[in-house]
Amino acid sequence: MQTLTPHVYWAQRHSEIYLRVELCDAKVSEPNIDISVQENTLQFRARGHGAKGENEYEFSLDFLGPVKPEVRHKSTQRQVNILVKKQEHCWWDRLTLQERKPLFLVPDFDRWLDESDAEMELQAKEEEKINKVSIESRVRKDPYLGLKKGYLFMYNLVQFLGFSWIFVNMTVRLFILGQDSFYDTFHTTADMMYFCQMMAVAEVINPALGLVRTGVLPAMIQVAGRNVILFVIFGSLEEMQNRPVVFFVFYLWSSIEIFRYPFYMLACIDTEWKLLTWLRYTIWMPLYPMGVVAEAVAVIQSLPIFDETLIYSIPLPKALGRSFSFSYTLRLYLLLMFLGLFINFRHLYKLRRRRFRSRKRKMN
């Protein structure tokens, strides 16, 4: 009787290890399989009948970290699936204690995920559990659910109509007047933009009150950043109101929002339009960075104006100088603007991956 080493395929999650032992050249019955874990070492032994008669199959693995001694396995005639639980919820850089992996051990690409993907999978499972519990409990325990959904639906509807008016107005004027429309954008659309941006403060309040499940920080970064551009840069400086940069800032803002708000509006009534979903999670990728660049151009163009007019400047004693110009604050704001771009881009990209990964998993 020969002793052979089978091929072993492995993958991991933060809390468990998957092993698949391939016995393609033999038939093994359940009573002839022996699997045990002692001192973080897994021992596998099996006896099966192959083309060359009776053979024994065995291997051992010294795991990188501590594991629980209880092992679950499920076998067919030609393979054994093993599940080993880690004692600590963590990610291992490799499976075995020794850096050089055994020759019989290879990744199981059918189950393989890197650390970030595994975290996304774990979050998706937790969210599914939360969603199931919340869906079952809200109907019975939340008497204000209809009121909340009605408020959110109306808020998103009003914002959608407002930004749609801005987008259509600017588009029509661009086709009729061409580049001349760049110079009076502020005077034709500022009132509606003021209204929409004042309403947008609710996007910080809603997650803070738990009305929507999203981060407060990303919403605060976006709302505060836009308000600085609209009320401080454009609203305070008449010299900036006739510049083409106003057109590009307003147009990019409205181009994003005419897809974002109807998506949330339909979500309030548990309805989804697949094309709108794809646009909501995709169109921001080129438009959002372009919008930040346009905002940065507006800030840079306003710096000499603030230096000259001394608006919002802080008077200083004569010994220190005439005043502290507000332009220095805007220079610091430029750095924070691109830091905010990184934070929000990372947040939106994670939302996109989570959305389409969970949908792909459901389809499979």
Coordinates of C-alpha atoms in Angstrom, one line a residue:
M1 CA 0.0 0.0 0.0
Q2 CA 1.4 3.4 -1.1
T3 CA 1.2 6.6 0.9
L4 CA 0.4 9.5 -1.4
T5 CA 0.1 13.3 -0.9
P6 CA -3.0 14.7 -2.5
H7 CA -3.5 18.2 -4.0
V8 CA -4.9 20.6 -1.5
Y9 CA -6.6 23.9 -2.5
W10 CA -7.1 26.6 0.1
A11 CA -8.8 30.0 0.6
Q12 CA -9.5 32.1 3.7
R13 CA -11.8 34.6 5.3
H14 CA -11.3 36.6 8.4
S15 CA -12.8 33.9 10.6
E16 CA -12.3 30.6 8.7
I17 CA -10.1 28.6 6.3
Y18 CA -11.4 26.5 3.4
L19 CA -9.5 23.4 2.3
R20 CA -10.5 21.2 -0.7
V21 CA -8.6 17.9 -0.9
E22 CA -8.7 16.5 -4.4
L23 CA -8.6 12.6 -4.6
C24 CA -9.2 12.4 -8.4
D25 CA -7.5 9.0 -8.8
A26 CA -9.3 7.2 -5.9
K27 CA -12.7 6.5 -4.3
V28 CA -12.8 7.3 -0.6
S29 CA -15.6 6.5 1.7
E30 CA -16.5 8.6 4.8
P31 CA -15.4 6.0 7.4
N32 CA -11.9 5.9 5.9
I33 CA -11.3 9.7 6.5
D34 CA -9.5 10.9 9.6
I35 CA -9.0 14.7 10.2
S36 CA -7.7 16.2 13.4
V37 CA -6.2 19.5 14.7
Q38 CA -3.7 19.5 17.5
E39 CA -1.6 22.5 18.5
N40 CA -2.6 24.4 15.4
T41 CA -1.5 21.5 13.1
L42 CA -4.0 19.8 10.9
Q43 CA -3.5 16.1 10.2
F44 CA -5.3 14.4 7.3
R45 CA -5.4 10.7 6.6
A46 CA -7.6 8.8 4.2
R47 CA -7.7 5.4 2.6
G48 CA -9.1 4.8 -0.8
H49 CA -9.2 2.5 -3.8
G50 CA -7.6 3.8 -7.0
A51 CA -6.3 2.4 -10.3
K52 CA -3.2 0.9 -8.6
G53 CA -5.1 -0.7 -5.7
E54 CA -5.4 0.5 -2.1
N55 CA -3.6 3.7 -1.2
E56 CA -3.3 5.9 1.8
Y57 CA -3.5 9.7 1.4
E58 CA -2.1 12.0 4.1
F59 CA -0.7 15.5 4.7
S60 CA -0.2 17.9 7.5
L61 CA -0.4 21.7 7.7
D62 CA 1.1 23.9 10.4
F63 CA -1.2 27.0 10.4
L64 CA 0.2 30.5 10.7
G65 CA -2.1 31.3 13.6
P66 CA -4.2 29.6 16.3
V67 CA -7.3 27.7 15.1
K68 CA -10.1 25.9 16.9
P69 CA -9.7 22.1 17.3
E70 CA -13.2 21.4 16.0
V71 CA -13.1 20.7 12.3
R72 CA -16.1 20.3 9.9
H73 CA -15.7 18.4 6.7
K74 CA -17.9 17.1 3.9
S75 CA -16.7 14.4 1.5
T76 CA -17.7 13.0 -1.9
Q77 CA -16.1 10.0 -3.5
R78 CA -13.3 12.0 -5.0
Q79 CA -12.8 15.1 -2.8
V80 CA -13.1 16.3 0.8
N81 CA -14.1 19.9 1.8
I82 CA -12.7 21.0 5.1
L83 CA -13.7 24.0 7.2
V84 CA -11.4 25.2 10.0
K85 CA -12.3 28.1 12.3
K86 CA -9.7 30.7 13.3
Q87 CA -9.5 31.5 17.0
E88 CA -9.1 35.2 16.2
H89 CA -11.0 37.3 13.7
C90 CA -8.0 38.4 11.5
W91 CA -6.4 38.1 8.1
W92 CA -3.4 36.0 7.5
D93 CA -0.6 36.9 5.1
R94 CA -0.2 33.2 4.3
L95 CA -1.7 29.9 5.4
T96 CA 1.3 28.0 6.8
L97 CA 3.8 28.8 9.6
Q98 CA 6.7 28.2 7.2
E99 CA 7.2 31.0 4.6
R100 CA 7.7 28.5 1.8
K101 CA 4.4 26.8 1.1
P102 CA 4.3 23.0 0.5
L103 CA 4.3 21.9 -3.1
F104 CA 0.9 20.2 -2.8
L105 CA -0.8 23.4 -1.5
V106 CA -2.3 25.8 -4.1
P107 CA -4.9 28.6 -4.0
D108 CA -8.5 27.7 -4.5
F109 CA -9.4 30.4 -7.1
D110 CA -13.1 29.4 -7.0
R111 CA -13.3 30.8 -3.4
W112 CA -10.3 33.2 -3.4
L113 CA -10.8 36.7 -2.2
D114 CA -8.1 39.3 -1.2
E115 CA -8.5 41.1 2.2
S116 CA -10.5 44.1 0.9
D117 CA -12.8 41.8 -1.0
A118 CA -13.3 39.6 2.0
E119 CA -14.2 42.7 4.1
M120 CA -16.7 43.8 1.5
E121 CA -18.2 40.4 1.5
L122 CA -18.5 40.4 5.3
Q123 CA -20.0 43.9 5.2
A124 CA -22.5 42.8 2.6
K125 CA -23.5 39.8 4.7
E126 CA -23.9 41.9 7.8
E127 CA -26.0 44.5 5.8
E128 CA -28.2 41.7 4.5
K129 CA -28.8 40.5 8.0
I130 CA -29.5 44.0 9.2
N131 CA -31.8 44.6 6.2
K132 CA -33.8 41.4 6.9
V133 CA -34.2 42.2 10.5
S134 CA -35.1 45.8 9.8
I135 CA -37.6 44.9 7.1
E136 CA -39.3 42.5 9.4
S137 CA -39.3 44.8 12.4
R138 CA -40.0 48.1 10.8
V139 CA -43.5 47.2 9.8
R140 CA -44.4 46.2 13.3
K141 CA -42.3 48.6 15.4
D142 CA -41.8 51.8 13.4
P143 CA -45.1 53.6 13.1
Y144 CA -43.3 56.6 11.4
L145 CA -41.8 54.6 8.5
G146 CA -44.3 55.9 6.0
L147 CA -43.8 59.5 7.2
K148 CA -40.0 59.1 6.9
K149 CA -40.2 57.7 3.4
G150 CA -42.7 60.4 2.4
Y151 CA -40.3 63.1 3.6
L152 CA -37.3 61.6 1.9
F153 CA -39.3 61.1 -1.3
M154 CA -40.4 64.7 -1.4
Y155 CA -37.0 66.0 -0.5
N156 CA -35.3 64.1 -3.3
L157 CA -38.1 65.1 -5.7
V158 CA -37.7 68.8 -5.0
Q159 CA -33.9 68.6 -5.3
F160 CA -34.3 66.7 -8.6
L161 CA -36.6 69.3 -10.0
G162 CA -34.4 72.1 -8.9
F163 CA -31.2 70.8 -10.4
S164 CA -33.1 69.6 -13.5
W165 CA -34.2 73.2 -14.0
I166 CA -30.7 74.5 -13.7
F167 CA -29.3 71.8 -16.1
V168 CA -32.0 72.4 -18.7
N169 CA -31.7 76.1 -18.5
M170 CA -28.0 76.1 -18.9
T171 CA -28.1 73.6 -21.7
V172 CA -30.7 75.5 -23.7
R173 CA -28.8 78.8 -23.3
L174 CA -25.6 77.1 -24.4
F175 CA -27.2 75.9 -27.6
I176 CA -28.8 79.3 -28.3
L177 CA -26.1 81.7 -27.2
G178 CA -23.0 79.6 -27.4
Q179 CA -20.0 80.8 -25.3
D180 CA -21.9 84.1 -24.5
S181 CA -24.0 82.0 -22.0
F182 CA -20.9 81.5 -19.9
Y183 CA -20.8 85.1 -18.7
D184 CA -24.4 85.4 -17.2
T185 CA -24.8 81.9 -15.8
F186 CA -24.8 83.2 -12.2
H187 CA -27.5 85.9 -12.8
T188 CA -29.8 83.4 -14.5
T189 CA -29.5 80.4 -12.2
A190 CA -28.1 81.6 -8.9
D191 CA -31.5 81.9 -7.1
M192 CA -32.3 78.3 -7.9
M193 CA -28.8 77.1 -6.9
Y194 CA -29.0 79.0 -3.7
F195 CA -32.3 77.2 -2.9
C196 CA -31.0 73.8 -3.7
Q197 CA -27.8 74.2 -1.7
M198 CA -29.7 75.5 1.3
M199 CA -31.9 72.5 1.0
A200 CA -28.8 70.2 0.8
V201 CA -28.1 70.9 4.5
A202 CA -30.7 68.2 5.1
E203 CA -28.2 65.7 3.7
V204 CA -26.1 66.2 6.7
I205 CA -29.0 66.2 9.1
N206 CA -30.7 63.1 7.7
P207 CA -27.9 60.6 8.4
A208 CA -27.2 62.3 11.8
L209 CA -30.8 61.6 12.8
G210 CA -30.7 58.0 11.4
L211 CA -33.2 58.7 8.6
V212 CA -30.7 57.3 6.0
R213 CA -27.9 54.9 6.3
T214 CA -24.9 56.8 5.0
G215 CA -21.9 58.5 6.4
V216 CA -22.2 62.0 7.9
L217 CA -18.6 63.0 7.1
P218 CA -18.8 62.5 3.2
A219 CA -22.1 64.4 3.1
M220 CA -20.7 67.2 5.3
I221 CA -17.6 67.5 3.1
Q222 CA -19.6 67.9 -0.1
V223 CA -22.2 70.3 1.3
A224 CA -19.7 72.5 3.1
G225 CA -17.4 72.6 0.1
R226 CA -20.2 73.6 -2.3
N227 CA -21.5 76.2 0.0
V228 CA -18.0 77.8 0.3
I229 CA -17.9 78.1 -3.5
L230 CA -21.4 79.3 -4.0
F231 CA -21.9 81.7 -1.1
V232 CA -18.4 82.8 -0.3
I233 CA -16.6 82.8 -3.7
F234 CA -19.5 83.5 -6.1
G235 CA -22.0 85.2 -3.8
S236 CA -19.6 87.6 -2.1
L237 CA -17.5 88.7 -5.2
E238 CA -19.3 90.4 -8.0
E239 CA -16.1 90.1 -10.0
M240 CA -16.4 86.3 -10.0
Q241 CA -20.1 86.2 -11.1
N242 CA -19.4 87.0 -14.7
R243 CA -16.6 84.5 -15.2
P244 CA -16.9 81.3 -17.3
V245 CA -15.8 79.2 -14.3
V246 CA -19.3 79.7 -12.8
F247 CA -20.9 77.9 -15.8
F248 CA -18.6 74.9 -15.5
V249 CA -19.1 74.6 -11.7
F250 CA -22.9 74.8 -11.9
Y251 CA -23.1 72.5 -14.9
L252 CA -21.0 69.8 -13.4
W253 CA -22.9 70.0 -10.1
S254 CA -26.2 69.7 -11.8
S255 CA -25.0 66.9 -14.1
I256 CA -24.3 64.7 -11.1
E257 CA -27.4 65.5 -9.2
I258 CA -30.0 64.9 -12.0
F259 CA -29.1 61.2 -11.7
R260 CA -28.4 61.0 -7.9
Y261 CA -31.7 62.4 -6.6
P262 CA -34.1 60.3 -8.8
F263 CA -32.2 57.2 -7.7
Y264 CA -32.8 57.9 -4.1
M265 CA -36.4 59.1 -4.8
L266 CA -37.2 55.7 -6.4
A267 CA -35.5 53.9 -3.5
C268 CA -38.0 55.4 -1.2
I269 CA -40.8 53.5 -2.9
D270 CA -38.7 50.3 -3.3
T271 CA -38.3 50.7 -7.0
E272 CA -35.2 50.4 -9.1
W273 CA -34.4 51.4 -12.7
K274 CA -31.2 49.5 -13.7
L275 CA -30.0 52.1 -16.1
L276 CA -30.5 54.9 -13.5
T277 CA -28.7 52.7 -10.9
W278 CA -25.7 52.3 -13.2
L279 CA -25.6 56.0 -14.0
R280 CA -25.8 57.0 -10.3
Y281 CA -22.9 54.7 -9.4
T282 CA -20.8 55.4 -12.5
I283 CA -21.2 59.0 -13.8
W284 CA -19.7 60.6 -10.8
M285 CA -16.3 59.0 -11.6
P286 CA -15.4 61.5 -14.4
L287 CA -17.7 64.3 -13.2
Y288 CA -16.8 64.6 -9.5
P289 CA -13.1 65.1 -10.0
M290 CA -13.8 67.6 -12.9
G291 CA -16.2 69.5 -10.5
V292 CA -13.5 69.7 -7.9
V293 CA -11.0 71.0 -10.4
A294 CA -13.5 73.6 -11.5
E295 CA -14.0 74.6 -7.9
A296 CA -10.3 74.9 -7.4
V297 CA -10.0 77.2 -10.4
A298 CA -12.7 79.4 -9.0
V299 CA -10.8 79.6 -5.6
I300 CA -7.5 80.4 -7.4
Q301 CA -9.2 83.2 -9.5
S302 CA -10.7 84.7 -6.3
L303 CA -7.4 85.0 -4.4
P304 CA -6.2 88.3 -5.8
I305 CA -9.7 89.7 -5.5
F306 CA -9.8 88.9 -1.8
D307 CA -6.3 90.4 -1.4
E308 CA -7.4 93.6 -3.1
T309 CA -10.8 94.1 -1.6
L310 CA -9.9 92.8 1.9
I311 CA -13.4 91.1 2.2
Y312 CA -13.5 88.8 5.3
S313 CA -10.0 89.9 6.2
I314 CA -9.0 90.2 9.9
P315 CA -7.6 93.5 11.0
L316 CA -4.3 93.3 12.8
P317 CA -2.3 95.7 15.0
K318 CA -0.1 98.1 13.1
A319 CA 3.0 96.4 14.5
L320 CA 2.0 93.1 12.8
G321 CA 0.7 94.6 9.6
R322 CA -2.5 95.9 8.1
S323 CA -4.7 92.8 8.1
F324 CA -4.8 89.0 7.7
S325 CA -6.2 88.4 4.2
F326 CA -8.9 85.8 3.8
S327 CA -7.0 84.5 0.8
Y328 CA -4.6 82.7 3.2
T329 CA -7.6 80.7 4.5
L330 CA -8.6 79.9 0.9
R331 CA -5.1 78.6 0.2
L332 CA -5.5 76.2 3.1
Y333 CA -9.0 75.3 1.9
L334 CA -7.5 74.3 -1.5
L335 CA -5.4 71.6 0.3
L336 CA -8.5 70.4 2.2
M337 CA -10.5 70.4 -1.0
F338 CA -8.3 67.7 -2.6
L339 CA -8.2 65.8 0.7
G340 CA -12.0 65.8 0.7
L341 CA -11.9 64.6 -2.9
F342 CA -9.8 61.6 -1.9
I343 CA -12.1 60.8 1.1
N344 CA -15.3 61.1 -1.0
F345 CA -13.9 59.3 -4.0
R346 CA -12.9 56.4 -1.9
H347 CA -16.3 56.4 -0.2
L348 CA -18.2 56.5 -3.5
Y349 CA -16.0 53.8 -5.0
K350 CA -16.6 51.5 -2.1
L351 CA -20.3 52.0 -2.5
R352 CA -20.1 51.2 -6.2
R353 CA -18.1 48.0 -5.6
R354 CA -20.5 46.9 -2.9
R355 CA -23.6 47.6 -5.0
F356 CA -22.5 45.7 -8.1
R357 CA -20.7 42.9 -6.3
S358 CA -23.8 42.1 -4.3
R359 CA -25.9 42.2 -7.4
K360 CA -23.5 39.9 -9.3
R361 CA -23.6 37.5 -6.4
K362 CA -27.4 37.4 -6.4
M363 CA -27.4 36.7 -10.1
N364 CA -25.0 33.8 -9.7

